[in-house]
Amino acid sequence: MQIRIKNNNHTNRLIQYLIISGDFVVLWILLYFVVDTIPLSEDWDEEKGRAFWMVCTFALIVAEYFFPSVIHERVVGANDILRRSTMLVITDSLLSYLLLRTIHFTSRLGWQLFAMGFVMLVSIILLRFMERWLVKRLRQSGYNTRYVTLVGSDKELLHLYKKLIGNSTFGYRVRHIYGDIEGLSQNGSVNDFELLLSRPEELKLDDEVYMCVSRKERELIERTANMCNHLMSKFYYLPTAEEKLNLQPISIDDIGVMTTYTSPLEEPLNRLLKRLFDILFSILCLIPTVLLLPLIVLKIKHQSPGPIFFHQLRTGLNGHDFYCYKFRSMHVNADADRLQATEDDPRKFPFGNFMRQTNIDELPQFWNVLMGNMSIVGPRPHMLAHTEQYNKLMDRYMVRHFVKPGITGWAQVTGFRGETRELWQMEGRVERDIWYIQHWSFWLDLRIIWMTAKTIFKRDKKAY
């Protein structure tokens, strides 16, 4: 069998090298300015100056080894970019400081390295998003492409096809299809593909092979996987729609089992980190809330008689009820615990409508966060009537209550905020809430907070 070397994706390595080179350029530019701020640096000779640069450069080499850029990968989340960039700079700054102190280079350089690290972090984050944008444009132009072969006739394969080519910035191109997929031209049937496995010199496989057939076809799956190993193609198996289960693999000692869902927040350390952040962030946000309180009180009282705060029982962690607090944005009414707010809801008064559009009405919920009923980021809590209603209509609805509800969430920043007139809207929200639970990270929380903050300056059309 002749091995076919695939080299059409060689630009990935070049992209990564260019990104790493850019990091060193940023470091060296900053070092040039930092040296002048270090006490007694004007007395350094050439050898001492060179040693300082070499130590800082070595520290970045180590940091790049542990936290390399992932911009060149096909699907990269902004939270992963932020996490890696932050850890890269922290590692570089801390290691530089420790190495320089170890060799007794100078006794006073901590503040200079801290300032350099801060500027470097901002610079590299901005650089990363610029690099990401450039890579996306490169792939849209047809470069840095990864070719794909699809095998199977199940509708799940059609969903995968739409996912791969639906976003041109991923750089995927489907070149060969063996199977009967509606609306797509094929190179042959699954049976034709099986026959070609015996004639590898005639078989056309690309960089990646995705197979979607029944698990009963075990022999075909194994033969395809082995052939991909020989031809240096990456093999992926996709369960058919009939066999697809929403289960996650976990281990109990050395035994593999499946469960309905897993979450990083099951780890005590992650829960502690999230709670500490919630406390600090809510305190910072409650300070300006107190300062704004007199103005808000006057405006509410002027336009609508009744209490300043609105509190409502909502479903929280593990299905327990709690009182969620907001600034009252509607006239007192009997439907508050039953009906969602609509765009032209007559119950809203003018300043209340403004508060809803700018999220000011949510500010008292930072008190809920401080008390431990809510988190800054998490699935939005629903009124009890909606919990009862949607729990009957959706099998996975209550899964979203395995974590604390949040002031903002992944569903809200990805298009599923506001009124849910139809069932599919709530289904989309729940799916995103569950995705957040399963993929939680501190960096994802920061990304969601940033995406929420942007709506203050750019109004969300669903904020009403």
Tab-separated table of C-alpha atoms in Angstrom:
chain	number	residue	atom	x	y	z
A	1	MET	CA	0.000	0.000	0.000
A	2	GLN	CA	1.387	3.376	-0.977
A	3	ILE	CA	1.201	6.029	1.745
A	4	ARG	CA	-0.192	9.351	0.560
A	5	ILE	CA	1.295	12.315	2.403
A	6	LYS	CA	-1.199	15.133	2.932
A	7	ASN	CA	0.386	18.567	2.908
A	8	ASN	CA	-2.456	20.855	1.911
A	9	ASN	CA	-2.758	22.093	5.511
A	10	HIS	CA	0.896	23.038	5.990
A	11	THR	CA	-0.031	26.700	6.500
A	12	ASN	CA	-1.364	25.846	9.974
A	13	ARG	CA	2.184	25.453	11.279
A	14	LEU	CA	3.292	28.630	9.527
A	15	ILE	CA	0.396	30.559	11.100
A	16	GLN	CA	1.340	29.299	14.555
A	17	TYR	CA	5.001	30.259	14.069
A	18	LEU	CA	4.037	33.755	12.917
A	19	ILE	CA	1.780	34.225	15.949
A	20	ILE	CA	4.532	33.108	18.333
A	21	SER	CA	7.005	35.415	16.578
A	22	GLY	CA	4.580	38.300	17.097
A	23	ASP	CA	4.556	37.592	20.853
A	24	PHE	CA	8.343	37.895	21.022
A	25	VAL	CA	8.249	41.148	19.060
A	26	VAL	CA	5.770	42.556	21.601
A	27	LEU	CA	8.026	41.445	24.480
A	28	TRP	CA	11.190	42.946	22.981
A	29	ILE	CA	9.478	46.266	22.241
A	30	LEU	CA	8.256	46.468	25.839
A	31	LEU	CA	11.673	45.483	27.220
A	32	TYR	CA	13.236	48.366	25.310
A	33	PHE	CA	11.089	50.852	27.258
A	34	VAL	CA	11.070	48.998	30.596
A	35	VAL	CA	14.846	48.926	30.974
A	36	ASP	CA	14.979	52.700	31.376
A	37	THR	CA	12.555	52.561	34.339
A	38	ILE	CA	14.570	50.024	36.380
A	39	PRO	CA	16.628	51.695	39.158
A	40	LEU	CA	20.359	52.019	38.333
A	41	SER	CA	19.853	50.517	34.861
A	42	GLU	CA	21.906	53.372	33.421
A	43	ASP	CA	24.953	51.765	35.084
A	44	TRP	CA	24.436	48.412	33.352
A	45	ASP	CA	27.173	47.288	31.030
A	46	GLU	CA	26.424	45.542	27.742
A	47	GLU	CA	26.716	42.083	29.280
A	48	LYS	CA	24.222	42.826	32.073
A	49	GLY	CA	21.722	44.317	29.628
A	50	ARG	CA	22.037	41.264	27.393
A	51	ALA	CA	21.481	38.944	30.412
A	52	PHE	CA	18.264	40.798	31.321
A	53	TRP	CA	16.893	40.403	27.794
A	54	MET	CA	17.897	36.730	27.630
A	55	VAL	CA	16.222	35.859	30.941
A	56	CYS	CA	12.940	37.536	29.919
A	57	THR	CA	13.092	35.891	26.486
A	58	PHE	CA	13.745	32.467	28.027
A	59	ALA	CA	10.742	32.948	30.334
A	60	LEU	CA	8.523	33.623	27.320
A	61	ILE	CA	9.863	30.510	25.560
A	62	VAL	CA	8.784	28.441	28.582
A	63	ALA	CA	5.393	30.196	28.709
A	64	GLU	CA	4.817	29.569	24.987
A	65	TYR	CA	5.539	25.879	25.537
A	66	PHE	CA	2.846	25.509	28.217
A	67	PHE	CA	0.293	27.956	26.795
A	68	PRO	CA	0.730	28.066	23.021
A	69	SER	CA	-1.641	29.986	20.783
A	70	VAL	CA	-4.621	28.094	19.368
A	71	ILE	CA	-5.616	30.733	16.811
A	72	HIS	CA	-4.632	28.371	13.987
A	73	GLU	CA	-7.142	25.713	15.092
A	74	ARG	CA	-10.436	25.402	13.219
A	75	VAL	CA	-12.901	26.212	15.998
A	76	VAL	CA	-11.593	28.473	18.755
A	77	GLY	CA	-13.692	30.126	21.459
A	78	ALA	CA	-12.966	33.661	22.609
A	79	ASN	CA	-12.854	32.412	26.220
A	80	ASP	CA	-10.053	29.966	25.328
A	81	ILE	CA	-8.110	32.770	23.639
A	82	LEU	CA	-8.509	34.950	26.734
A	83	ARG	CA	-7.516	32.135	29.108
A	84	ARG	CA	-4.397	31.125	27.197
A	85	SER	CA	-3.277	34.723	26.655
A	86	THR	CA	-3.666	35.529	30.349
A	87	MET	CA	-1.824	32.403	31.512
A	88	LEU	CA	0.917	33.027	28.934
A	89	VAL	CA	1.635	36.524	30.272
A	90	ILE	CA	1.311	35.537	33.953
A	91	THR	CA	3.761	32.658	33.443
A	92	ASP	CA	6.192	34.880	31.549
A	93	SER	CA	6.091	37.720	34.110
A	94	LEU	CA	6.312	35.481	37.185
A	95	LEU	CA	9.091	33.300	35.773
A	96	SER	CA	11.088	36.369	34.663
A	97	TYR	CA	10.855	37.835	38.154
A	98	LEU	CA	11.843	34.582	39.895
A	99	LEU	CA	14.796	33.923	37.595
A	100	LEU	CA	16.120	37.483	37.914
A	101	ARG	CA	15.824	37.357	41.703
A	102	THR	CA	17.461	33.941	41.793
A	103	ILE	CA	20.587	35.269	40.066
A	104	HIS	CA	20.458	38.421	42.268
A	105	PHE	CA	20.153	40.594	39.204
A	106	THR	CA	18.687	43.575	41.042
A	107	SER	CA	16.582	43.973	44.141
A	108	ARG	CA	13.971	46.343	42.748
A	109	LEU	CA	12.257	45.350	39.520
A	110	GLY	CA	8.929	43.856	40.612
A	111	TRP	CA	6.789	46.873	39.749
A	112	GLN	CA	8.459	47.298	36.383
A	113	LEU	CA	7.808	43.658	35.444
A	114	PHE	CA	4.221	43.915	36.728
A	115	ALA	CA	3.553	47.002	34.605
A	116	MET	CA	5.201	45.375	31.600
A	117	GLY	CA	3.062	42.263	32.125
A	118	PHE	CA	-0.135	44.309	32.218
A	119	VAL	CA	0.696	46.183	29.012
A	120	MET	CA	1.828	42.929	27.405
A	121	LEU	CA	-1.447	41.209	28.336
A	122	VAL	CA	-3.556	43.964	26.779
A	123	SER	CA	-1.328	44.013	23.681
A	124	ILE	CA	-1.389	40.242	23.174
A	125	ILE	CA	-5.162	39.961	23.671
A	126	LEU	CA	-5.716	42.671	21.062
A	127	LEU	CA	-3.162	40.980	18.813
A	128	ARG	CA	-4.874	37.594	19.246
A	129	PHE	CA	-8.252	38.858	18.099
A	130	MET	CA	-6.647	40.649	15.168
A	131	GLU	CA	-4.804	37.431	14.263
A	132	ARG	CA	-8.014	35.463	14.593
A	133	TRP	CA	-9.771	37.854	12.228
A	134	LEU	CA	-6.942	37.564	9.687
A	135	VAL	CA	-6.983	33.742	9.813
A	136	LYS	CA	-10.750	33.759	9.236
A	137	ARG	CA	-10.358	36.030	6.215
A	138	LEU	CA	-7.561	33.777	4.922
A	139	ARG	CA	-9.818	30.720	5.102
A	140	GLN	CA	-12.732	32.539	3.514
A	141	SER	CA	-10.428	33.244	0.563
A	142	GLY	CA	-9.816	29.519	0.105
A	143	TYR	CA	-6.449	29.195	1.831
A	144	ASN	CA	-5.517	27.098	4.881
A	145	THR	CA	-8.243	24.625	3.890
A	146	ARG	CA	-8.911	21.221	5.419
A	147	TYR	CA	-10.644	18.702	3.141
A	148	VAL	CA	-13.269	16.265	4.405
A	149	THR	CA	-14.743	12.925	3.324
A	150	LEU	CA	-18.239	11.961	4.504
A	151	VAL	CA	-19.488	8.368	4.663
A	152	GLY	CA	-23.110	7.500	5.471
A	153	SER	CA	-26.723	8.364	4.665
A	154	ASP	CA	-28.130	9.377	8.055
A	155	LYS	CA	-29.583	12.864	8.595
A	156	GLU	CA	-26.991	13.516	11.314
A	157	LEU	CA	-24.379	13.583	8.560
A	158	LEU	CA	-26.357	16.282	6.769
A	159	HIS	CA	-26.386	18.345	9.977
A	160	LEU	CA	-22.622	17.910	10.225
A	161	TYR	CA	-22.186	18.945	6.601
A	162	LYS	CA	-24.123	22.152	7.198
A	163	LYS	CA	-22.058	22.833	10.335
A	164	LEU	CA	-18.722	22.328	8.599
A	165	ILE	CA	-19.420	24.455	5.552
A	166	GLY	CA	-21.972	26.822	7.096
A	167	ASN	CA	-19.172	28.952	8.505
A	168	SER	CA	-16.530	29.562	5.849
A	169	THR	CA	-14.086	30.840	8.487
A	170	PHE	CA	-13.602	27.256	9.718
A	171	GLY	CA	-11.809	26.489	6.461
A	172	TYR	CA	-13.485	23.123	5.796
A	173	ARG	CA	-14.237	21.830	2.298
A	174	VAL	CA	-16.250	18.615	1.762
A	175	ARG	CA	-14.669	16.949	-1.268
A	176	HIS	CA	-15.914	13.347	-1.226
A	177	ILE	CA	-19.256	11.881	-0.145
A	178	TYR	CA	-20.076	8.166	-0.047
A	179	GLY	CA	-23.759	7.736	0.766
A	180	ASP	CA	-27.185	9.093	-0.018
A	181	ILE	CA	-27.498	12.574	1.480
A	182	GLU	CA	-30.416	14.598	0.211
A	183	GLY	CA	-29.428	17.556	-1.947
A	184	LEU	CA	-25.727	16.627	-2.167
A	185	SER	CA	-23.848	14.978	-5.011
A	186	GLN	CA	-22.141	11.726	-4.085
A	187	ASN	CA	-19.018	9.893	-5.219
A	188	GLY	CA	-20.770	6.597	-4.561
A	189	SER	CA	-22.874	4.679	-2.059
A	190	VAL	CA	-21.808	3.284	1.320
A	191	ASN	CA	-21.578	-0.138	-0.362
A	192	ASP	CA	-19.257	1.338	-3.008
A	193	PHE	CA	-17.085	2.738	-0.230
A	194	GLU	CA	-16.956	-0.665	1.479
A	195	LEU	CA	-15.778	-2.279	-1.773
A	196	LEU	CA	-13.082	0.398	-2.186
A	197	LEU	CA	-11.653	-0.455	1.230
A	198	SER	CA	-10.288	-3.589	-0.444
A	199	ARG	CA	-8.714	-1.436	-3.198
A	200	PRO	CA	-6.999	1.392	-1.269
A	201	GLU	CA	-5.190	2.594	-4.395
A	202	GLU	CA	-8.579	3.656	-5.790
A	203	LEU	CA	-9.999	4.970	-2.510
A	204	LYS	CA	-10.219	8.749	-2.130
A	205	LEU	CA	-9.884	9.925	1.459
A	206	ASP	CA	-9.187	13.464	2.632
A	207	ASP	CA	-7.604	15.055	5.699
A	208	GLU	CA	-10.570	14.072	7.852
A	209	VAL	CA	-13.134	11.280	7.463
A	210	TYR	CA	-16.530	11.394	9.192
A	211	MET	CA	-18.536	8.159	9.207
A	212	CYS	CA	-22.185	7.974	10.248
A	213	VAL	CA	-23.526	4.414	10.071
A	214	SER	CA	-25.229	2.128	12.563
A	215	ARG	CA	-23.092	0.687	15.373
A	216	LYS	CA	-24.174	-2.707	14.082
A	217	GLU	CA	-21.763	-2.099	11.186
A	218	ARG	CA	-18.843	-2.651	13.562
A	219	GLU	CA	-16.629	-4.354	10.982
A	220	LEU	CA	-17.080	-1.505	8.481
A	221	ILE	CA	-16.298	1.104	11.150
A	222	GLU	CA	-13.121	-0.719	12.228
A	223	ARG	CA	-11.930	-1.249	8.638
A	224	THR	CA	-12.472	2.428	7.858
A	225	ALA	CA	-10.624	3.544	11.004
A	226	ASN	CA	-7.680	1.249	10.158
A	227	MET	CA	-7.592	2.500	6.577
A	228	CYS	CA	-7.535	6.102	7.819
A	229	ASN	CA	-4.548	5.239	10.008
A	230	HIS	CA	-2.693	3.852	6.985
A	231	LEU	CA	-3.551	6.782	4.734
A	232	MET	CA	-2.913	9.395	7.449
A	233	SER	CA	-6.492	10.649	7.547
A	234	LYS	CA	-8.100	11.573	10.852
A	235	PHE	CA	-11.138	9.365	11.562
A	236	TYR	CA	-14.324	10.461	13.348
A	237	TYR	CA	-17.407	8.368	14.100
A	238	LEU	CA	-20.800	10.092	14.311
A	239	PRO	CA	-23.723	8.151	15.874
A	240	THR	CA	-26.875	7.977	13.781
A	241	ALA	CA	-29.950	9.958	14.841
A	242	GLU	CA	-31.615	6.762	16.078
A	243	GLU	CA	-28.625	5.783	18.215
A	244	LYS	CA	-27.628	9.246	19.386
A	245	LEU	CA	-27.981	9.659	23.146
A	246	ASN	CA	-27.456	12.770	25.266
A	247	LEU	CA	-25.033	10.985	27.572
A	248	GLN	CA	-21.532	11.935	28.698
A	249	PRO	CA	-18.697	9.465	29.475
A	250	ILE	CA	-17.226	9.512	32.994
A	251	SER	CA	-15.006	7.142	34.982
A	252	ILE	CA	-15.639	5.491	38.325
A	253	ASP	CA	-12.134	4.367	39.199
A	254	ASP	CA	-11.202	2.275	36.135
A	255	ILE	CA	-14.781	1.623	34.981
A	256	GLY	CA	-16.260	3.751	32.200
A	257	VAL	CA	-19.925	4.699	32.601
A	258	MET	CA	-22.308	7.181	30.950
A	259	THR	CA	-24.288	9.908	32.672
A	260	THR	CA	-26.851	12.469	31.557
A	261	TYR	CA	-24.491	15.414	31.941
A	262	THR	CA	-21.190	16.490	33.478
A	263	SER	CA	-20.055	19.929	34.556
A	264	PRO	CA	-16.735	21.461	35.621
A	265	LEU	CA	-18.732	23.081	38.446
A	266	GLU	CA	-18.970	19.668	40.104
A	267	GLU	CA	-15.368	20.285	41.190
A	268	PRO	CA	-15.228	22.054	44.612
A	269	LEU	CA	-12.309	24.262	43.540
A	270	ASN	CA	-14.229	25.551	40.512
A	271	ARG	CA	-17.285	26.301	42.648
A	272	LEU	CA	-15.077	28.170	45.119
A	273	LEU	CA	-13.478	30.211	42.329
A	274	LYS	CA	-16.881	31.108	40.892
A	275	ARG	CA	-18.251	32.050	44.318
A	276	LEU	CA	-15.282	34.286	45.179
A	277	PHE	CA	-15.638	36.061	41.852
A	278	ASP	CA	-19.391	36.470	42.429
A	279	ILE	CA	-18.789	38.105	45.815
A	280	LEU	CA	-16.125	40.529	44.581
A	281	PHE	CA	-17.970	41.464	41.392
A	282	SER	CA	-21.334	41.946	43.123
A	283	ILE	CA	-19.762	44.244	45.748
A	284	LEU	CA	-18.189	46.345	42.992
A	285	CYS	CA	-21.556	46.624	41.224
A	286	LEU	CA	-23.581	47.376	44.360
A	287	ILE	CA	-21.493	50.480	45.109
A	288	PRO	CA	-22.673	52.446	42.024
A	289	THR	CA	-26.168	50.989	42.556
A	290	VAL	CA	-26.339	52.673	45.964
A	291	LEU	CA	-25.169	55.953	44.417
A	292	LEU	CA	-27.863	55.749	41.720
A	293	LEU	CA	-30.574	54.710	44.176
A	294	PRO	CA	-31.915	58.230	45.053
A	295	LEU	CA	-32.370	59.111	41.379
A	296	ILE	CA	-34.032	55.758	40.609
A	297	VAL	CA	-36.366	56.095	43.604
A	298	LEU	CA	-37.471	59.582	42.525
A	299	LYS	CA	-38.097	58.531	38.922
A	300	ILE	CA	-40.088	55.401	39.858
A	301	LYS	CA	-42.186	57.221	42.463
A	302	HIS	CA	-42.850	60.079	40.053
A	303	GLN	CA	-44.147	57.831	37.248
A	304	SER	CA	-45.784	54.934	39.103
A	305	PRO	CA	-47.177	54.627	42.649
A	306	GLY	CA	-46.093	51.573	44.563
A	307	PRO	CA	-42.920	49.946	45.942
A	308	ILE	CA	-39.427	50.675	44.581
A	309	PHE	CA	-38.403	47.030	44.439
A	310	PHE	CA	-40.155	44.135	42.745
A	311	HIS	CA	-39.575	40.695	44.232
A	312	GLN	CA	-40.814	37.435	42.792
A	313	LEU	CA	-40.447	33.758	43.637
A	314	ARG	CA	-38.314	32.035	41.032
A	315	THR	CA	-36.767	28.603	40.635
A	316	GLY	CA	-33.142	28.387	41.732
A	317	LEU	CA	-30.401	25.861	42.437
A	318	ASN	CA	-31.625	22.253	42.624
A	319	GLY	CA	-35.206	23.417	42.058
A	320	HIS	CA	-35.442	25.434	45.309
A	321	ASP	CA	-37.466	28.650	45.198
A	322	PHE	CA	-36.005	32.039	46.131
A	323	TYR	CA	-37.047	35.672	45.941
A	324	CYS	CA	-35.429	37.448	42.969
A	325	TYR	CA	-35.161	41.244	43.342
A	326	LYS	CA	-35.417	43.938	40.657
A	327	PHE	CA	-36.228	47.623	40.458
A	328	ARG	CA	-39.936	47.797	39.669
A	329	SER	CA	-40.353	48.642	35.972
A	330	MET	CA	-44.114	48.027	35.633
A	331	HIS	CA	-47.208	49.370	37.260
A	332	VAL	CA	-48.447	47.154	40.072
A	333	ASN	CA	-50.589	44.463	38.430
A	334	ALA	CA	-52.155	41.078	39.129
A	335	ASP	CA	-50.420	39.305	36.214
A	336	ALA	CA	-46.823	39.821	37.334
A	337	ASP	CA	-46.387	36.173	38.381
A	338	ARG	CA	-48.077	34.779	35.288
A	339	LEU	CA	-47.306	36.785	32.133
A	340	GLN	CA	-43.970	37.643	30.516
A	341	ALA	CA	-43.195	41.209	29.515
A	342	THR	CA	-43.892	41.989	25.844
A	343	GLU	CA	-42.403	44.685	23.620
A	344	ASP	CA	-45.382	47.055	23.830
A	345	ASP	CA	-46.543	45.898	27.241
A	346	PRO	CA	-49.025	48.480	28.647
A	347	ARG	CA	-47.939	47.579	32.183
A	348	LYS	CA	-44.549	49.327	31.695
A	349	PHE	CA	-44.126	52.988	32.578
A	350	PRO	CA	-41.612	55.166	30.625
A	351	PHE	CA	-38.679	55.069	33.061
A	352	GLY	CA	-39.349	51.397	33.712
A	353	ASN	CA	-39.075	50.717	29.979
A	354	PHE	CA	-35.762	52.601	29.928
A	355	MET	CA	-34.467	50.556	32.862
A	356	ARG	CA	-35.362	47.305	31.103
A	357	GLN	CA	-33.635	48.367	27.881
A	358	THR	CA	-30.436	49.310	29.734
A	359	ASN	CA	-30.574	46.446	32.301
A	360	ILE	CA	-30.714	48.948	35.191
A	361	ASP	CA	-33.736	47.110	36.609
A	362	GLU	CA	-31.508	44.047	37.162
A	363	LEU	CA	-29.053	45.846	39.494
A	364	PRO	CA	-30.707	44.661	42.769
A	365	GLN	CA	-29.964	41.098	41.698
A	366	PHE	CA	-26.344	41.700	42.715
A	367	TRP	CA	-27.772	41.498	46.249
A	368	ASN	CA	-29.128	38.039	45.345
A	369	VAL	CA	-25.623	37.142	44.178
A	370	LEU	CA	-24.027	38.417	47.387
A	371	MET	CA	-26.525	36.395	49.450
A	372	GLY	CA	-25.732	33.257	47.441
A	373	ASN	CA	-29.105	32.753	45.718
A	374	MET	CA	-27.711	33.641	42.298
A	375	SER	CA	-24.441	33.891	40.372
A	376	ILE	CA	-23.239	36.631	38.043
A	377	VAL	CA	-23.408	34.179	35.126
A	378	GLY	CA	-25.780	31.242	34.818
A	379	PRO	CA	-29.181	30.250	33.410
A	380	ARG	CA	-31.733	33.019	33.936
A	381	PRO	CA	-34.237	32.137	36.710
A	382	HIS	CA	-37.826	31.733	35.575
A	383	MET	CA	-41.038	32.441	37.441
A	384	LEU	CA	-42.631	29.393	39.081
A	385	ALA	CA	-45.520	29.266	36.606
A	386	HIS	CA	-43.103	28.921	33.689
A	387	THR	CA	-41.019	26.298	35.486
A	388	GLU	CA	-44.143	24.186	35.961
A	389	GLN	CA	-45.311	24.793	32.373
A	390	TYR	CA	-42.063	24.025	30.548
A	391	ASN	CA	-41.101	21.114	32.784
A	392	LYS	CA	-44.147	19.313	31.375
A	393	LEU	CA	-43.248	20.176	27.782
A	394	MET	CA	-39.470	19.575	27.794
A	395	ASP	CA	-37.587	16.535	29.112
A	396	ARG	CA	-34.327	18.399	29.851
A	397	TYR	CA	-35.803	21.638	31.178
A	398	MET	CA	-34.922	21.066	34.857
A	399	VAL	CA	-31.256	20.269	34.072
A	400	ARG	CA	-30.619	24.022	33.922
A	401	HIS	CA	-31.225	24.137	37.696
A	402	PHE	CA	-28.200	22.018	38.560
A	403	VAL	CA	-26.269	25.297	38.884
A	404	LYS	CA	-27.184	28.659	40.400
A	405	PRO	CA	-29.220	30.961	38.169
A	406	GLY	CA	-27.460	34.042	36.850
A	407	ILE	CA	-28.011	37.722	36.166
A	408	THR	CA	-26.849	37.018	32.623
A	409	GLY	CA	-26.134	33.807	30.740
A	410	TRP	CA	-24.934	32.150	27.565
A	411	ALA	CA	-28.481	31.933	26.196
A	412	GLN	CA	-29.029	35.678	26.716
A	413	VAL	CA	-25.876	36.735	24.814
A	414	THR	CA	-26.450	34.303	21.933
A	415	GLY	CA	-29.885	35.464	20.831
A	416	PHE	CA	-32.304	33.816	23.282
A	417	ARG	CA	-33.106	36.705	25.562
A	418	GLY	CA	-36.545	38.064	26.360
A	419	GLU	CA	-40.016	36.806	25.561
A	420	THR	CA	-40.525	33.166	24.550
A	421	ARG	CA	-43.681	33.184	22.462
A	422	GLU	CA	-43.089	29.752	20.925
A	423	LEU	CA	-41.766	26.484	22.334
A	424	TRP	CA	-38.696	26.419	20.053
A	425	GLN	CA	-37.475	29.654	21.650
A	426	MET	CA	-37.482	28.102	25.108
A	427	GLU	CA	-35.910	24.918	23.702
A	428	GLY	CA	-33.085	27.008	22.247
A	429	ARG	CA	-32.585	28.781	25.558
A	430	VAL	CA	-32.494	25.524	27.516
A	431	GLU	CA	-30.032	23.924	25.079
A	432	ARG	CA	-27.671	26.887	25.516
A	433	ASP	CA	-28.078	26.815	29.289
A	434	ILE	CA	-27.136	23.138	29.361
A	435	TRP	CA	-24.179	23.793	27.029
A	436	TYR	CA	-22.967	26.459	29.469
A	437	ILE	CA	-23.252	24.044	32.415
A	438	GLN	CA	-21.235	21.396	30.574
A	439	HIS	CA	-18.561	23.794	29.261
A	440	TRP	CA	-18.208	26.197	32.173
A	441	SER	CA	-14.908	27.953	32.696
A	442	PHE	CA	-13.908	31.162	34.436
A	443	TRP	CA	-12.895	32.555	31.040
A	444	LEU	CA	-16.291	31.720	29.558
A	445	ASP	CA	-17.901	33.703	32.390
A	446	LEU	CA	-15.677	36.692	31.585
A	447	ARG	CA	-16.623	36.417	27.910
A	448	ILE	CA	-20.346	36.396	28.739
A	449	ILE	CA	-19.950	39.398	31.073
A	450	TRP	CA	-18.149	41.311	28.314
A	451	MET	CA	-20.818	40.414	25.739
A	452	THR	CA	-23.498	41.557	28.208
A	453	ALA	CA	-21.688	44.832	28.959
A	454	LYS	CA	-21.641	45.673	25.252
A	455	THR	CA	-25.460	45.765	25.222
A	456	ILE	CA	-25.314	48.852	27.457
A	457	PHE	CA	-23.869	50.777	24.513
A	458	LYS	CA	-25.577	48.812	21.755
A	459	ARG	CA	-29.182	48.140	22.618
A	460	ASP	CA	-30.422	44.546	22.462
A	461	LYS	CA	-33.681	44.537	20.447
A	462	LYS	CA	-35.007	41.770	22.701
A	463	ALA	CA	-34.484	43.846	25.870
A	464	TYR	CA	-38.032	44.892	26.750
